[in-house]
CSV table of C-alpha atoms in Angstrom, one decimal:
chain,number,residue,atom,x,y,z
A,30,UNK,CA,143.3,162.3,61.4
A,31,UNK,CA,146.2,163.2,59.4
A,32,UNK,CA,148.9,160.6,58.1
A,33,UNK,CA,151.3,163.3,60.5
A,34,UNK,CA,148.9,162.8,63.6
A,35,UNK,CA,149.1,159.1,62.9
A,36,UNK,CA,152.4,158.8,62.8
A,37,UNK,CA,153.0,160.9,66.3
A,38,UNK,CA,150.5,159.0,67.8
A,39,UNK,CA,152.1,155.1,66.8
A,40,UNK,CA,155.5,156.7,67.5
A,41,UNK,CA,154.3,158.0,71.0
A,42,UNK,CA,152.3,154.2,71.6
A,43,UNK,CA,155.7,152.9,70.8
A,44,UNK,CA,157.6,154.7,73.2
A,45,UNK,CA,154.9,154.4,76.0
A,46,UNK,CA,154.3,150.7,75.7
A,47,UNK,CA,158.4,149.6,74.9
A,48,UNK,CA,159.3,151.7,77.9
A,49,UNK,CA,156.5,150.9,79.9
A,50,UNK,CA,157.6,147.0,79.8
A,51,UNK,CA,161.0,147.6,79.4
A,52,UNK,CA,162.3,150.4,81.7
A,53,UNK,CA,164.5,148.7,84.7
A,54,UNK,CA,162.9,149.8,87.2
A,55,UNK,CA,165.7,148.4,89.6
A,56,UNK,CA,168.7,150.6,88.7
A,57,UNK,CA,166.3,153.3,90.5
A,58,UNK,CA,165.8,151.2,93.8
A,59,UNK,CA,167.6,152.1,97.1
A,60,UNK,CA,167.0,149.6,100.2
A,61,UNK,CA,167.0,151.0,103.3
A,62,UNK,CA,165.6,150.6,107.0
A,63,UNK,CA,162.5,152.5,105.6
A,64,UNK,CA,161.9,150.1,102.8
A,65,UNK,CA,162.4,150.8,98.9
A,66,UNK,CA,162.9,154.2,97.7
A,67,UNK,CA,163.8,155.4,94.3
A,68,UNK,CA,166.7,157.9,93.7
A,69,UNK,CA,169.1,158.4,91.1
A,70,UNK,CA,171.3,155.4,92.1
A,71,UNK,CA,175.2,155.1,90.9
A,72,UNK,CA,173.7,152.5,88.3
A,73,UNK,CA,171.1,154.9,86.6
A,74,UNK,CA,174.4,157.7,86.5
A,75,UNK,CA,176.3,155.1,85.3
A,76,UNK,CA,173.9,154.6,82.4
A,77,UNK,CA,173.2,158.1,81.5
A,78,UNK,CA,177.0,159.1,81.1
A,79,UNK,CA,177.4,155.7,79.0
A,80,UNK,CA,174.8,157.7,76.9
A,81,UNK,CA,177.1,160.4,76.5
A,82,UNK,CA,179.8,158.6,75.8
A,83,UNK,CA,178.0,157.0,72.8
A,84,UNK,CA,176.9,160.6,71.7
A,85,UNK,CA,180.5,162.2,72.1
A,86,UNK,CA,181.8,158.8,70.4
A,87,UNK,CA,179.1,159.3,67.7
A,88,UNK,CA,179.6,163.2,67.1
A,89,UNK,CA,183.8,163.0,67.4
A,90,UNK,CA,183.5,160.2,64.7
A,91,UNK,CA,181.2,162.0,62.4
A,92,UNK,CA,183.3,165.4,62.8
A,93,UNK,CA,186.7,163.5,62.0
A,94,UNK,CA,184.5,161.3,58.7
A,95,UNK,CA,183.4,164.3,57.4
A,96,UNK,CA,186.7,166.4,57.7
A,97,UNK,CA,189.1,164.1,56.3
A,98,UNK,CA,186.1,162.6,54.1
A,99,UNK,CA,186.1,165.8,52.1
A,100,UNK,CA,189.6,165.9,51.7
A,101,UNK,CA,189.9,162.4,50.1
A,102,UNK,CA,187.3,163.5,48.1
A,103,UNK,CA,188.7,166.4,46.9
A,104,UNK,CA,192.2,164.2,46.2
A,105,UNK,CA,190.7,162.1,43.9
A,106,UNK,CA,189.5,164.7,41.7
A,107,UNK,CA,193.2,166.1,42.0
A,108,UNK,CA,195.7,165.3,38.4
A,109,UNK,CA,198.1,162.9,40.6
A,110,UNK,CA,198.3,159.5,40.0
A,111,UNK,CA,200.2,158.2,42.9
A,112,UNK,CA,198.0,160.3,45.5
A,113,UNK,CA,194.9,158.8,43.7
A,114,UNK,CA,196.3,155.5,44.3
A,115,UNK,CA,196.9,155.9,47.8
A,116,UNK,CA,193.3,157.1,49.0
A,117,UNK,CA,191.6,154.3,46.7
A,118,UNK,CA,193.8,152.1,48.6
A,119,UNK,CA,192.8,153.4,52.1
A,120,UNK,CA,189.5,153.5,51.0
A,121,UNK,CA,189.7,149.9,50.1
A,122,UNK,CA,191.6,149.0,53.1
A,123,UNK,CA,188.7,150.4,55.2
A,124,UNK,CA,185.6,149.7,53.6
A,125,UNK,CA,187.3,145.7,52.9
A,126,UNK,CA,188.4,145.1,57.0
A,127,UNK,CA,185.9,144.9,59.6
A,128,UNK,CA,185.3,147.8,62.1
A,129,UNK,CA,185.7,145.6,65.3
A,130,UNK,CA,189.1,144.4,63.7
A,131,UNK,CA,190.0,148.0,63.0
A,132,UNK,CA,189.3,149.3,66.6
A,133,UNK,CA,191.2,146.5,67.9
A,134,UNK,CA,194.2,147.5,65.5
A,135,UNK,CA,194.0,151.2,66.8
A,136,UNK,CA,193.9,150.5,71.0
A,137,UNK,CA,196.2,147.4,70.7
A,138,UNK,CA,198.8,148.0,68.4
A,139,UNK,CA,198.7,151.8,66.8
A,140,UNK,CA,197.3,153.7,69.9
A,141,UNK,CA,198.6,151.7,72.6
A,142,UNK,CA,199.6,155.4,74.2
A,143,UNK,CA,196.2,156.6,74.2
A,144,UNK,CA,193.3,155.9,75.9
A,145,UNK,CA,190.9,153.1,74.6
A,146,UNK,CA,188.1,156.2,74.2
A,147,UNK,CA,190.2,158.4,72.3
A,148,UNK,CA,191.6,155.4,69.8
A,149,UNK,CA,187.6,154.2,69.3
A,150,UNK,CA,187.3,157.8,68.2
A,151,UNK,CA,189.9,157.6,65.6
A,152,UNK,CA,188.8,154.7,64.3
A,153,UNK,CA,185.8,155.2,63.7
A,154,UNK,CA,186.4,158.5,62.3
A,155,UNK,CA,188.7,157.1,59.4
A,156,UNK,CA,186.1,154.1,59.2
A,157,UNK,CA,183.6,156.8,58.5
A,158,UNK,CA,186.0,158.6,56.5
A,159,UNK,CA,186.3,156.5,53.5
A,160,UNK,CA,182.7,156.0,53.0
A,161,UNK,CA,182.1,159.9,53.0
A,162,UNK,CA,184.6,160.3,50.9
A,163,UNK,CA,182.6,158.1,48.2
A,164,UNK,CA,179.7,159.7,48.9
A,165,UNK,CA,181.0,163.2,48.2
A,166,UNK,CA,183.1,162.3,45.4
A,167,UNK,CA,179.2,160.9,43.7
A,168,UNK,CA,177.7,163.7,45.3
A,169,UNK,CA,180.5,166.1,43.1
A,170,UNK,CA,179.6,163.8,40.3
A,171,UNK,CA,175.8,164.8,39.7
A,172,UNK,CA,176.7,168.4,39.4
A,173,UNK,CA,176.4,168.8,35.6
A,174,UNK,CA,180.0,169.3,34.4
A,175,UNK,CA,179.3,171.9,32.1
A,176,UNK,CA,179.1,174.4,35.6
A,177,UNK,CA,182.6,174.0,35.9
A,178,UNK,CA,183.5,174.9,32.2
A,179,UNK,CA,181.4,177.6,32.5
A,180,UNK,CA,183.0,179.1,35.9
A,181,UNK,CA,186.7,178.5,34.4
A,182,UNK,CA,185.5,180.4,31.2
A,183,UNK,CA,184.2,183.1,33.4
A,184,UNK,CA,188.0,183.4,35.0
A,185,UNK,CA,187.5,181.5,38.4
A,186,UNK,CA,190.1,179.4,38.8
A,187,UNK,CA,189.6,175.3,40.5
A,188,UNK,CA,189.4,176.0,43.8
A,189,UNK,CA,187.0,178.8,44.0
A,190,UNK,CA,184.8,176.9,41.6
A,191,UNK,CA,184.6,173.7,43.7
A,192,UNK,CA,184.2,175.9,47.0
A,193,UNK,CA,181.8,178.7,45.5
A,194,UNK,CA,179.6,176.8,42.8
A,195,UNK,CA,180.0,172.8,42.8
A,196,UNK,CA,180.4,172.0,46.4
A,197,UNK,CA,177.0,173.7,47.5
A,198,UNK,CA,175.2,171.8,45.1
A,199,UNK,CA,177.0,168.3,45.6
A,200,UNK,CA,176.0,169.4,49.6
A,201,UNK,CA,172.3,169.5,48.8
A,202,UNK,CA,172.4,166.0,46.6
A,203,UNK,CA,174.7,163.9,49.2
A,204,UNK,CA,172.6,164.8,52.7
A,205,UNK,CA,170.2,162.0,52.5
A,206,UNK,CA,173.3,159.8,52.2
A,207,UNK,CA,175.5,161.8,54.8
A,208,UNK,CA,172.5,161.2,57.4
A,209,UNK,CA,172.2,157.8,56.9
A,210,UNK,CA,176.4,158.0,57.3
A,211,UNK,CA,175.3,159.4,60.5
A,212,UNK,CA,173.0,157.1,61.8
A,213,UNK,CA,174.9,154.0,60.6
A,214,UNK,CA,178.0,155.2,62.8
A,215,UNK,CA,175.7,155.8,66.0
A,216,UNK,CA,174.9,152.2,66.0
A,217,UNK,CA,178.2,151.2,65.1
A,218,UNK,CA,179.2,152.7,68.4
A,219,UNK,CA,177.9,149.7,70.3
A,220,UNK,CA,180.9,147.7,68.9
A,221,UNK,CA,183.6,149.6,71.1
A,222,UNK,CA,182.5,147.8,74.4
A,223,UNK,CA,185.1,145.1,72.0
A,224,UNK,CA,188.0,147.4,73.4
A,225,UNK,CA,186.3,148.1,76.6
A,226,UNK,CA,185.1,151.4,76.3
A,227,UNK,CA,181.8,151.6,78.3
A,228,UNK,CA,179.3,153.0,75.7
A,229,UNK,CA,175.4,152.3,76.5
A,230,UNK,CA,175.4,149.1,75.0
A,231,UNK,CA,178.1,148.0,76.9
A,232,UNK,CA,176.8,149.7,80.3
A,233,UNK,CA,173.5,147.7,79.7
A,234,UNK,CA,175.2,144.4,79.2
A,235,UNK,CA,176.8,145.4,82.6
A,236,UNK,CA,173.0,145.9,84.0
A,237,UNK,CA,172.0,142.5,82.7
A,238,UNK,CA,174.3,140.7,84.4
A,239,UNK,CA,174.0,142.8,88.1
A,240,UNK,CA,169.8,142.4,87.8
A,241,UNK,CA,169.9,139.1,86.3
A,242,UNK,CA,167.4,140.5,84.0
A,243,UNK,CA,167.2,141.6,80.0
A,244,UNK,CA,165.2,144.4,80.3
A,245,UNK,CA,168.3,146.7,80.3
A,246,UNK,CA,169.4,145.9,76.9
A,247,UNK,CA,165.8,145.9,75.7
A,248,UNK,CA,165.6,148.9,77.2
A,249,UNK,CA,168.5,150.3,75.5
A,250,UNK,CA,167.2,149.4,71.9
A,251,UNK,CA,164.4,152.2,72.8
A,252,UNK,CA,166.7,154.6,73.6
A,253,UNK,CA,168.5,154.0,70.1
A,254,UNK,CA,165.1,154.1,67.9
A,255,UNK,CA,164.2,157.7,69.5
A,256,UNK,CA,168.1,159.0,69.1
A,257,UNK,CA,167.6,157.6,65.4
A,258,UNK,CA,164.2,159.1,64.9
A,259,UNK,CA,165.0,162.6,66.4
A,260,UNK,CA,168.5,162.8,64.4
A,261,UNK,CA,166.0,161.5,61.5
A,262,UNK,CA,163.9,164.5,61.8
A,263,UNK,CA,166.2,166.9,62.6
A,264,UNK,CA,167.7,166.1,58.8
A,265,UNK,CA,164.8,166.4,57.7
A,266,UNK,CA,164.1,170.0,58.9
A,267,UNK,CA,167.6,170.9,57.7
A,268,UNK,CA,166.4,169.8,54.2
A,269,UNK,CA,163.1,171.1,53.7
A,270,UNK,CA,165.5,174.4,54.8
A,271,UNK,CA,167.9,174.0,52.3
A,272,UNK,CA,165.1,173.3,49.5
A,273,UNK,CA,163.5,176.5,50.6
A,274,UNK,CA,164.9,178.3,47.5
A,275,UNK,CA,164.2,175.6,44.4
């Protein structure tokens, strides 16, 4: 067998056994005259749309990081001082304060006019935000300066340079880092049930306590491991495309 086949075939023994023993079985069950059915029960919609709100918390946030992550980024490469100061302070102020304490500050004081969902997204957007931004600005780093000089001597002026020439590259060298950005922040997601925004985690601390039973929240730590693994391999693919050309 190959190292590939082995690895499919722990992953899939994983999956099978951790789901076998841990799959609430009850959030399926429907008592009636007839005796115990299975349907798709308000609790098991319940849990699949607490999926999707972890995935449209998780995709909002990572969309909102890697928008205003760039543009920090791109700041602190700019000539002014004061602007300089105020990201490296933002940056600070985010990466030094928790992210429970930051959702909290957005739906309870800031964002008091918005819904608890839309505020999570925010914060966890500019929470993702300021660590992008240091990963682009090292990304921009490891692009040999001497490609710049060479593009302004060849008459293209700052912008088209970082756009046409040093942001590809930088892409290429930060994507590792971005993904594991990406992953970090899908877990993080679990926090918002703090603000009581009903996210998967949340939803299967809610099961627990109907069933009198853990398996949900074990449960829910297998549905996590596949998200990561397939989000894993699709970077992967997206590399080994980008890396088609070396």
């Amino acid at each position: 067998m190959t190292q590939k086949s082995i690895q499919a075939f722990v992953f899939f023994t994983i999956i099978i056994l951790w789901g076998y023993f841990s799959f609430p079985y009850e959030i399926l069950q429907v008592s009636d005259e007839a005796g115990v059915r299975y349907a798709f029960t308000p609790n098991a919609k319940a849990y699949v749309l607490s999926y999707g709100t972890t995935i449209l918390l998780t995709f909002c946030a990572v969309y909102i990081g890697l928008v205003v992550g760039f543009i920090l980024a791109l700041i602190r490469f700019s000539p002014f001082r004061v602007l300089n100061f105020i990201v490296d302070e933002f940056i600070d102020i985010i990466r030094g304060t928790p992210v429970i304490l930051q959702l909290m500050i957005f739906a309870f004081v800031i964002f008091t006019f918005l819904d608890n969902l839309y505020a999570a997204i925010l914060a966890l957007g500019l929470n993702s935000s300021a660590y992008i931004a240091e990963i682009v600005r090292s990304g921009i780093n490891s692009v040999d300066k001497g490609q710049m000089e060479a593009a302004r001597a060849m008459g293209l002026d700052y912008q088209s340079t970082m756009r046409e020439i040093i942001l590809p590259q930088a892409l290429k060298n930060i994507l590792p880092a971005l993904a594991n950005e990406f992953i970090s922040l899908f877990k993080e997601t679990s926090v918002v049930g703090f603000i009581s925004v009903v996210d998967i985690t949340m939803q299967s601390k809610s099961l627990q306590a109907v069933l009198y039973n853990p398996k949900p929240i074990i449960f829910t730590g297998l549905v996590y491991y596949v998200s990561v693994k397939i989000f894993s391999l699709g970077v992967r693919l997206l590399e080994k495309r980008l890396n088609q050309n070396d």
